[in-house]
């Protein structure tokens, strides 16, 4: 079954609390999906989808091999139609829950919808399993005989990637139906625990009780004492819950090991790579390239930053500290909107027009409130509706970058929607392309508009930190997951052992400029990627390096009609693989030099900063 999912929450811990006084931030209106949880239309859609799913099973189960090409195409269209109805329901439930996970009614509704949709989906499950059992020659013959069916070739191609890992129909149905009491239930427990947690932060003689998101925001506060107090509060809060988070992590890792074993995946990350339509070897090349570059990237930059901060060695709460002289000016929401849209418009008026709809219609939730999901994401929902964006806007420059990032996802999803529900979704590795490109467009526009040399250096340093967070930090996360899952195969890991693995990858990735205190060992436990989308995190580094290379081609002006080719890349959705998408730009992600080219962009920014030592403070 193919349910549309939001892109994983972006790690946006580096924030400062507060928004411009008196400014109202937008909140989304989900009525384009459904009016309310008990909307008769929602209940009617579910009933109709169940009836259609049962009829679909009765009409086609066990009969696909005998269908003509045109008849098989008709079955595919009906399958997509039913799936899109279920996708609309689950999109609404997910967004409602993300908007306020503290609301018990939202949690119950989300779970109830998952259970109902899972039951309906059990009647559709046979379809993809039976398609994959069709002989290659027979399927090719059906495609050759039907121009309509040929349109579905990309979806059928991607489906058959999982053919070697497919289980019996009975086993697949069992796994499908148990999902709501398995991984999904553990995900919900994690989300609700985080949403209800409060972090006590002692400031100016008083203890404030903050949400996890608000406490993490303080790690970029200009005052070191405030950052240290926030770090202590976060460590204490997560330390008190670490047994629960360790249980969730161990259980999900074992669950994955069992399923991977049944499906004959050679290693824990392979199933994610298959879903991303990228070869294990390409991911290995990316990871190796980044790890080898730790000294020339993060180690070198953070050594410079320690000197700028006047420290011999930094603590973990100094990693996202503002640089001396960096007065992160408060940026009103209206200014952020226009800055992002102007940057998009300078590249492509068509792209900007698609983006403006998000601001003129209630498609963005930027307000700050308890219970709301931290970080940011873009949810594509379904092609018959439109995407929704969730951000937590604190009025800072990095929030503008996050807005540009998520808007990139949004316009990408709108352009790809023309491919239909089953083929509009892109692999996660390519899903970051438009978001990171939009972020780069916005950064370059803001940098070019800044005339003060000192301010430009500070902006450049901030961009380097964001890129290190996207590339180095995410590859460190990936190594943490790999080491954890590998070791979990030998038995359950204690919270102390998980902390040791976490500290190991942090030391190797961030370098000798840091003196990590033991309480940092619990910080792995707040990161949702490990729970919701195991082994996803390398996709951020993949996307960043890919866009660095792509943006370099754009700047060089060597590719004619770059804008049109770029929009075609976005419109392709999931119909093309990374080699096909990058070929018009002369790029190839399977070439080891590709990753070096992307990493060289970050190194070049650091070179620029290093050329004026001691000048980051203006």
CSV table of N, CA, C and O in Angstrom, one decimal, residues 530-612:
chain,number,residue,atom,x,y,z
A,530,UNK,N,15.7,8.8,13.8
A,530,UNK,CA,16.0,7.4,14.2
A,530,UNK,C,14.8,6.6,14.4
A,530,UNK,O,14.8,5.3,14.3
A,531,UNK,N,13.7,7.2,14.8
A,531,UNK,CA,12.5,6.5,15.2
A,531,UNK,C,11.6,6.3,13.9
A,531,UNK,O,11.1,5.2,13.6
A,532,UNK,N,11.3,7.4,13.2
A,532,UNK,CA,10.4,7.5,12.2
A,532,UNK,C,10.9,6.9,10.8
A,532,UNK,O,10.1,6.2,10.1
A,533,UNK,N,12.1,7.3,10.5
A,533,UNK,CA,12.6,6.9,9.2
A,533,UNK,C,14.1,6.4,9.3
A,533,UNK,O,15.0,7.2,9.0
A,534,UNK,N,14.3,5.2,9.8
A,534,UNK,CA,15.7,4.7,10.0
A,534,UNK,C,16.5,4.8,8.7
A,534,UNK,O,16.0,4.5,7.6
A,535,UNK,N,17.7,5.3,8.9
A,535,UNK,CA,18.7,5.4,7.8
A,535,UNK,C,18.3,6.4,6.7
A,535,UNK,O,18.8,6.4,5.6
A,536,UNK,N,17.4,7.3,7.1
A,536,UNK,CA,17.0,8.4,6.1
A,536,UNK,C,18.1,9.5,6.1
A,536,UNK,O,18.3,10.1,5.0
A,537,UNK,N,18.8,9.7,7.2
A,537,UNK,CA,19.5,11.0,7.4
A,537,UNK,C,20.6,11.3,6.3
A,537,UNK,O,20.8,12.4,6.0
A,538,UNK,N,21.1,10.2,5.7
A,538,UNK,CA,22.2,10.5,4.7
A,538,UNK,C,21.6,11.3,3.5
A,538,UNK,O,22.3,11.9,2.7
A,539,UNK,N,20.2,11.2,3.4
A,539,UNK,CA,19.6,11.9,2.2
A,539,UNK,C,19.8,13.4,2.3
A,539,UNK,O,19.8,14.1,1.3
A,540,UNK,N,19.9,14.0,3.5
A,540,UNK,CA,20.2,15.4,3.6
A,540,UNK,C,21.6,15.7,3.0
A,540,UNK,O,21.7,16.7,2.3
A,541,UNK,N,22.6,14.9,3.4
A,541,UNK,CA,23.9,15.1,2.8
A,541,UNK,C,23.9,14.9,1.3
A,541,UNK,O,24.6,15.6,0.5
A,542,UNK,N,23.2,13.8,0.9
A,542,UNK,CA,23.1,13.5,-0.6
A,542,UNK,C,22.5,14.7,-1.3
A,542,UNK,O,23.0,15.2,-2.3
A,543,UNK,N,21.4,15.3,-0.7
A,543,UNK,CA,20.8,16.4,-1.4
A,543,UNK,C,21.6,17.7,-1.4
A,543,UNK,O,21.7,18.4,-2.3
A,544,UNK,N,22.3,17.9,-0.3
A,544,UNK,CA,23.2,19.1,-0.2
A,544,UNK,C,24.3,19.0,-1.1
A,544,UNK,O,24.6,20.0,-1.9
A,545,UNK,N,25.0,17.9,-1.2
A,545,UNK,CA,26.1,17.8,-2.1
A,545,UNK,C,25.6,17.8,-3.6
A,545,UNK,O,26.3,18.4,-4.5
A,546,UNK,N,24.5,17.2,-3.8
A,546,UNK,CA,23.9,17.2,-5.2
A,546,UNK,C,23.6,18.6,-5.6
A,546,UNK,O,23.9,19.0,-6.7
A,547,UNK,N,23.0,19.4,-4.7
A,547,UNK,CA,22.6,20.8,-5.0
A,547,UNK,C,23.8,21.6,-5.2
A,547,UNK,O,23.9,22.5,-6.0
A,548,UNK,N,24.9,21.4,-4.3
A,548,UNK,CA,26.1,22.2,-4.5
A,548,UNK,C,26.7,22.0,-5.9
A,548,UNK,O,27.1,23.0,-6.5
A,549,UNK,N,26.7,20.8,-6.4
A,549,UNK,CA,27.1,20.5,-7.7
A,549,UNK,C,26.2,21.1,-8.8
A,549,UNK,O,26.7,21.7,-9.8
A,550,UNK,N,24.9,21.0,-8.6
A,550,UNK,CA,23.9,21.5,-9.5
A,550,UNK,C,24.0,23.0,-9.5
A,550,UNK,O,23.9,23.6,-10.6
A,551,UNK,N,24.1,23.6,-8.4
A,551,UNK,CA,24.2,25.1,-8.3
A,551,UNK,C,25.4,25.6,-9.0
A,551,UNK,O,25.4,26.7,-9.6
A,552,UNK,N,26.5,24.8,-8.8
A,552,UNK,CA,27.8,25.2,-9.5
A,552,UNK,C,27.6,25.2,-11.0
A,552,UNK,O,28.1,26.1,-11.7
A,553,UNK,N,26.9,24.3,-11.6
A,553,UNK,CA,26.6,24.2,-13.0
A,553,UNK,C,25.7,25.5,-13.4
A,553,UNK,O,26.0,26.1,-14.4
A,554,UNK,N,24.8,25.8,-12.5
A,554,UNK,CA,23.9,27.0,-12.8
A,554,UNK,C,24.7,28.2,-12.8
A,554,UNK,O,24.6,29.1,-13.7
A,555,UNK,N,25.6,28.4,-11.8
A,555,UNK,CA,26.5,29.6,-11.7
A,555,UNK,C,27.4,29.7,-12.9
A,555,UNK,O,27.7,30.8,-13.4
A,556,UNK,N,27.9,28.5,-13.3
A,556,UNK,CA,28.9,28.5,-14.5
A,556,UNK,C,28.2,28.9,-15.8
A,556,UNK,O,28.9,29.4,-16.7
A,557,UNK,N,26.9,28.7,-15.9
A,557,UNK,CA,26.2,29.1,-17.1
A,557,UNK,C,26.5,28.2,-18.3
A,557,UNK,O,26.4,28.6,-19.4
A,558,UNK,N,27.0,27.0,-18.0
A,558,UNK,CA,27.4,26.1,-19.1
A,558,UNK,C,26.3,25.2,-19.6
A,558,UNK,O,26.5,24.6,-20.6
A,559,UNK,N,25.2,25.2,-18.9
A,559,UNK,CA,24.0,24.4,-19.4
A,559,UNK,C,23.0,25.3,-20.0
A,559,UNK,O,22.3,26.1,-19.2
A,560,UNK,N,22.7,25.3,-21.3
A,560,UNK,CA,21.7,26.1,-21.9
A,560,UNK,C,20.3,25.7,-21.3
A,560,UNK,O,20.0,24.6,-21.0
A,561,UNK,N,19.4,26.7,-21.1
A,561,UNK,CA,18.1,26.5,-20.7
A,561,UNK,C,18.0,25.8,-19.3
A,561,UNK,O,17.2,24.9,-19.1
A,562,UNK,N,18.9,26.2,-18.4
A,562,UNK,CA,19.0,25.6,-17.1
A,562,UNK,C,17.7,25.6,-16.4
A,562,UNK,O,17.3,24.6,-15.8
A,563,UNK,N,17.0,26.8,-16.4
A,563,UNK,CA,15.8,26.9,-15.6
A,563,UNK,C,14.7,25.9,-16.1
A,563,UNK,O,14.1,25.2,-15.3
A,564,UNK,N,14.6,25.8,-17.4
A,564,UNK,CA,13.6,24.9,-18.0
A,564,UNK,C,13.9,23.4,-17.6
A,564,UNK,O,13.1,22.6,-17.3
A,565,UNK,N,15.2,23.1,-17.7
A,565,UNK,CA,15.6,21.7,-17.4
A,565,UNK,C,15.4,21.4,-15.9
A,565,UNK,O,15.1,20.3,-15.5
A,566,UNK,N,15.7,22.4,-15.1
A,566,UNK,CA,15.5,22.3,-13.6
A,566,UNK,C,14.0,22.0,-13.3
A,566,UNK,O,13.7,21.1,-12.5
A,567,UNK,N,13.1,22.8,-13.9
A,567,UNK,CA,11.7,22.6,-13.7
A,567,UNK,C,11.2,21.2,-14.2
A,567,UNK,O,10.4,20.6,-13.6
A,568,UNK,N,11.8,20.8,-15.3
A,568,UNK,CA,11.5,19.4,-15.8
A,568,UNK,C,11.9,18.4,-14.8
A,568,UNK,O,11.3,17.4,-14.6
A,569,UNK,N,13.1,18.6,-14.2
A,569,UNK,CA,13.6,17.7,-13.1
A,569,UNK,C,12.5,17.6,-12.0
A,569,UNK,O,12.2,16.5,-11.5
A,570,UNK,N,12.0,18.7,-11.6
A,570,UNK,CA,11.0,18.7,-10.5
A,570,UNK,C,9.7,18.0,-11.0
A,570,UNK,O,9.1,17.3,-10.2
A,571,UNK,N,9.3,18.3,-12.2
A,571,UNK,CA,8.0,17.8,-12.7
A,571,UNK,C,8.1,16.2,-12.8
A,571,UNK,O,7.1,15.6,-12.8
A,572,UNK,N,9.3,15.7,-13.0
A,572,UNK,CA,9.4,14.3,-13.2
A,572,UNK,C,8.9,13.4,-12.0
A,572,UNK,O,8.6,12.3,-12.1
A,573,UNK,N,8.9,14.0,-10.8
A,573,UNK,CA,8.5,13.3,-9.6
A,573,UNK,C,9.3,12.0,-9.4
A,573,UNK,O,10.5,12.1,-9.4
A,574,UNK,N,8.6,10.9,-9.3
A,574,UNK,CA,9.3,9.6,-9.1
A,574,UNK,C,9.5,8.8,-10.4
A,574,UNK,O,9.8,7.6,-10.3
A,575,UNK,N,9.4,9.5,-11.6
A,575,UNK,CA,9.4,8.7,-12.8
A,575,UNK,C,10.8,8.4,-13.3
A,575,UNK,O,11.0,7.5,-14.1
A,576,UNK,N,11.8,9.2,-12.8
A,576,UNK,CA,13.2,9.1,-13.3
A,576,UNK,C,14.1,8.8,-12.1
A,576,UNK,O,13.9,9.3,-11.0
A,577,UNK,N,15.2,8.1,-12.4
A,577,UNK,CA,16.2,7.9,-11.3
A,577,UNK,C,17.2,9.0,-11.4
A,577,UNK,O,17.3,9.8,-12.3
A,578,UNK,N,18.1,9.0,-10.4
A,578,UNK,CA,19.1,10.1,-10.2
A,578,UNK,C,20.0,10.2,-11.4
A,578,UNK,O,20.3,11.3,-11.9
A,579,UNK,N,20.4,9.1,-12.1
A,579,UNK,CA,21.3,9.2,-13.2
A,579,UNK,C,20.5,9.9,-14.4
A,579,UNK,O,21.1,10.8,-15.1
A,580,UNK,N,19.3,9.6,-14.6
A,580,UNK,CA,18.5,10.2,-15.7
A,580,UNK,C,18.2,11.7,-15.4
A,580,UNK,O,18.3,12.5,-16.3
A,581,UNK,N,18.0,12.0,-14.2
A,581,UNK,CA,17.6,13.4,-13.8
A,581,UNK,C,18.9,14.3,-13.9
A,581,UNK,O,18.7,15.5,-14.3
A,582,UNK,N,20.0,13.8,-13.6
A,582,UNK,CA,21.2,14.6,-13.5
A,582,UNK,C,21.9,14.7,-14.9
A,582,UNK,O,22.7,15.6,-15.1
A,583,UNK,N,21.6,13.7,-15.8
A,583,UNK,CA,22.3,13.7,-17.1
A,583,UNK,C,22.2,15.0,-17.9
A,583,UNK,O,23.2,15.4,-18.5
A,584,UNK,N,21.1,15.7,-17.9
A,584,UNK,CA,21.0,16.9,-18.7
A,584,UNK,C,21.9,18.0,-18.2
A,584,UNK,O,22.2,19.0,-18.9
A,585,UNK,N,22.4,17.9,-16.9
A,585,UNK,CA,23.3,18.9,-16.3
A,585,UNK,C,24.8,18.4,-16.3
A,585,UNK,O,25.6,19.1,-15.8
A,586,UNK,N,25.0,17.2,-17.0
A,586,UNK,CA,26.4,16.7,-17.1
A,586,UNK,C,26.9,16.2,-15.7
A,586,UNK,O,28.1,16.2,-15.5
A,587,UNK,N,26.0,15.7,-14.9
A,587,UNK,CA,26.4,15.3,-13.5
A,587,UNK,C,26.0,13.8,-13.4
A,587,UNK,O,25.1,13.3,-14.0
A,588,UNK,N,26.8,13.1,-12.6
A,588,UNK,CA,26.6,11.6,-12.3
A,588,UNK,C,27.0,11.3,-10.9
A,588,UNK,O,28.2,11.4,-10.5
A,589,UNK,N,26.0,11.0,-10.1
A,589,UNK,CA,26.2,10.7,-8.7
A,589,UNK,C,27.0,9.4,-8.4
A,589,UNK,O,27.4,9.2,-7.3
A,590,UNK,N,27.1,8.6,-9.4
A,590,UNK,CA,27.9,7.3,-9.2
A,590,UNK,C,29.4,7.6,-9.4
A,590,UNK,O,30.2,6.7,-9.1
A,591,UNK,N,29.7,8.8,-9.9
A,591,UNK,CA,31.1,9.1,-10.0
A,591,UNK,C,31.7,9.7,-8.7
A,591,UNK,O,31.1,10.7,-8.2
A,592,UNK,N,32.7,9.1,-8.1
A,592,UNK,CA,33.3,9.6,-6.9
A,592,UNK,C,33.6,11.0,-6.9
A,592,UNK,O,33.5,11.7,-5.8
A,593,UNK,N,34.0,11.6,-8.0
A,593,UNK,CA,34.3,13.0,-8.1
A,593,UNK,C,33.1,13.9,-7.9
A,593,UNK,O,33.3,15.1,-7.5
A,594,UNK,N,31.9,13.3,-8.1
A,594,UNK,CA,30.7,14.1,-7.9
A,594,UNK,C,30.6,14.6,-6.4
A,594,UNK,O,30.3,15.7,-6.2
A,595,UNK,N,30.8,13.7,-5.5
A,595,UNK,CA,30.7,14.0,-4.1
A,595,UNK,C,31.8,15.0,-3.7
A,595,UNK,O,31.6,15.9,-2.9
A,596,UNK,N,33.0,14.8,-4.2
A,596,UNK,CA,34.1,15.8,-3.9
A,596,UNK,C,33.7,17.2,-4.4
A,596,UNK,O,34.0,18.2,-3.7
A,597,UNK,N,33.1,17.2,-5.5
A,597,UNK,CA,32.7,18.5,-6.1
A,597,UNK,C,31.7,19.2,-5.1
A,597,UNK,O,31.9,20.4,-4.9
A,598,UNK,N,30.8,18.5,-4.6
A,598,UNK,CA,29.8,19.1,-3.6
A,598,UNK,C,30.5,19.5,-2.3
A,598,UNK,O,30.2,20.6,-1.8
A,599,UNK,N,31.4,18.7,-1.8
A,599,UNK,CA,32.1,19.0,-0.6
A,599,UNK,C,33.1,20.1,-0.8
A,599,UNK,O,33.4,20.9,0.2
A,600,UNK,N,33.7,20.3,-2.0
A,600,UNK,CA,34.6,21.4,-2.2
A,600,UNK,C,33.9,22.7,-2.1
A,600,UNK,O,34.6,23.7,-1.8
A,601,UNK,N,32.6,22.8,-2.3
A,601,UNK,CA,31.9,24.1,-2.2
A,601,UNK,C,32.0,24.5,-0.7
A,601,UNK,O,32.2,25.7,-0.4
A,602,UNK,N,31.7,23.5,0.2
A,602,UNK,CA,31.8,23.9,1.7
A,602,UNK,C,33.2,24.3,2.0
A,602,UNK,O,33.5,25.3,2.7
A,603,UNK,N,34.2,23.5,1.6
A,603,UNK,CA,35.6,23.7,1.9
A,603,UNK,C,36.0,25.1,1.3
A,603,UNK,O,36.8,25.9,2.0
A,604,UNK,N,35.5,25.5,0.2
A,604,UNK,CA,35.8,26.8,-0.4
A,604,UNK,C,35.2,27.9,0.5
A,604,UNK,O,35.9,29.0,0.7
A,605,UNK,N,34.0,27.8,1.0
A,605,UNK,CA,33.5,28.8,2.0
A,605,UNK,C,34.4,28.9,3.2
A,605,UNK,O,34.7,30.0,3.7
A,606,UNK,N,34.9,27.8,3.7
A,606,UNK,CA,35.8,27.8,4.9
A,606,UNK,C,37.1,28.4,4.5
A,606,UNK,O,37.7,29.2,5.3
A,607,UNK,N,37.6,28.2,3.3
A,607,UNK,CA,38.8,28.8,2.8
A,607,UNK,C,38.7,30.3,2.9
A,607,UNK,O,39.6,31.1,3.3
A,608,UNK,N,37.5,30.8,2.4
A,608,UNK,CA,37.2,32.2,2.4
A,608,UNK,C,37.3,32.8,3.8
A,608,UNK,O,37.8,33.9,4.0
A,609,UNK,N,36.7,32.1,4.7
A,609,UNK,CA,36.7,32.6,6.1
A,609,UNK,C,38.1,32.5,6.7
A,609,UNK,O,38.5,33.4,7.5
A,610,UNK,N,38.8,31.5,6.4
A,610,UNK,CA,40.2,31.3,7.0
A,610,UNK,C,41.1,32.3,6.4
A,610,UNK,O,42.1,32.7,7.1
A,611,UNK,N,40.8,32.9,5.3
A,611,UNK,CA,41.7,33.9,4.6
A,611,UNK,C,41.8,35.2,5.4
A,611,UNK,O,42.7,36.0,5.3
A,612,UNK,N,40.8,35.4,6.3
A,612,UNK,CA,40.7,36.6,7.1
A,612,UNK,C,40.6,36.1,8.6
A,612,UNK,O,39.6,36.4,9.2
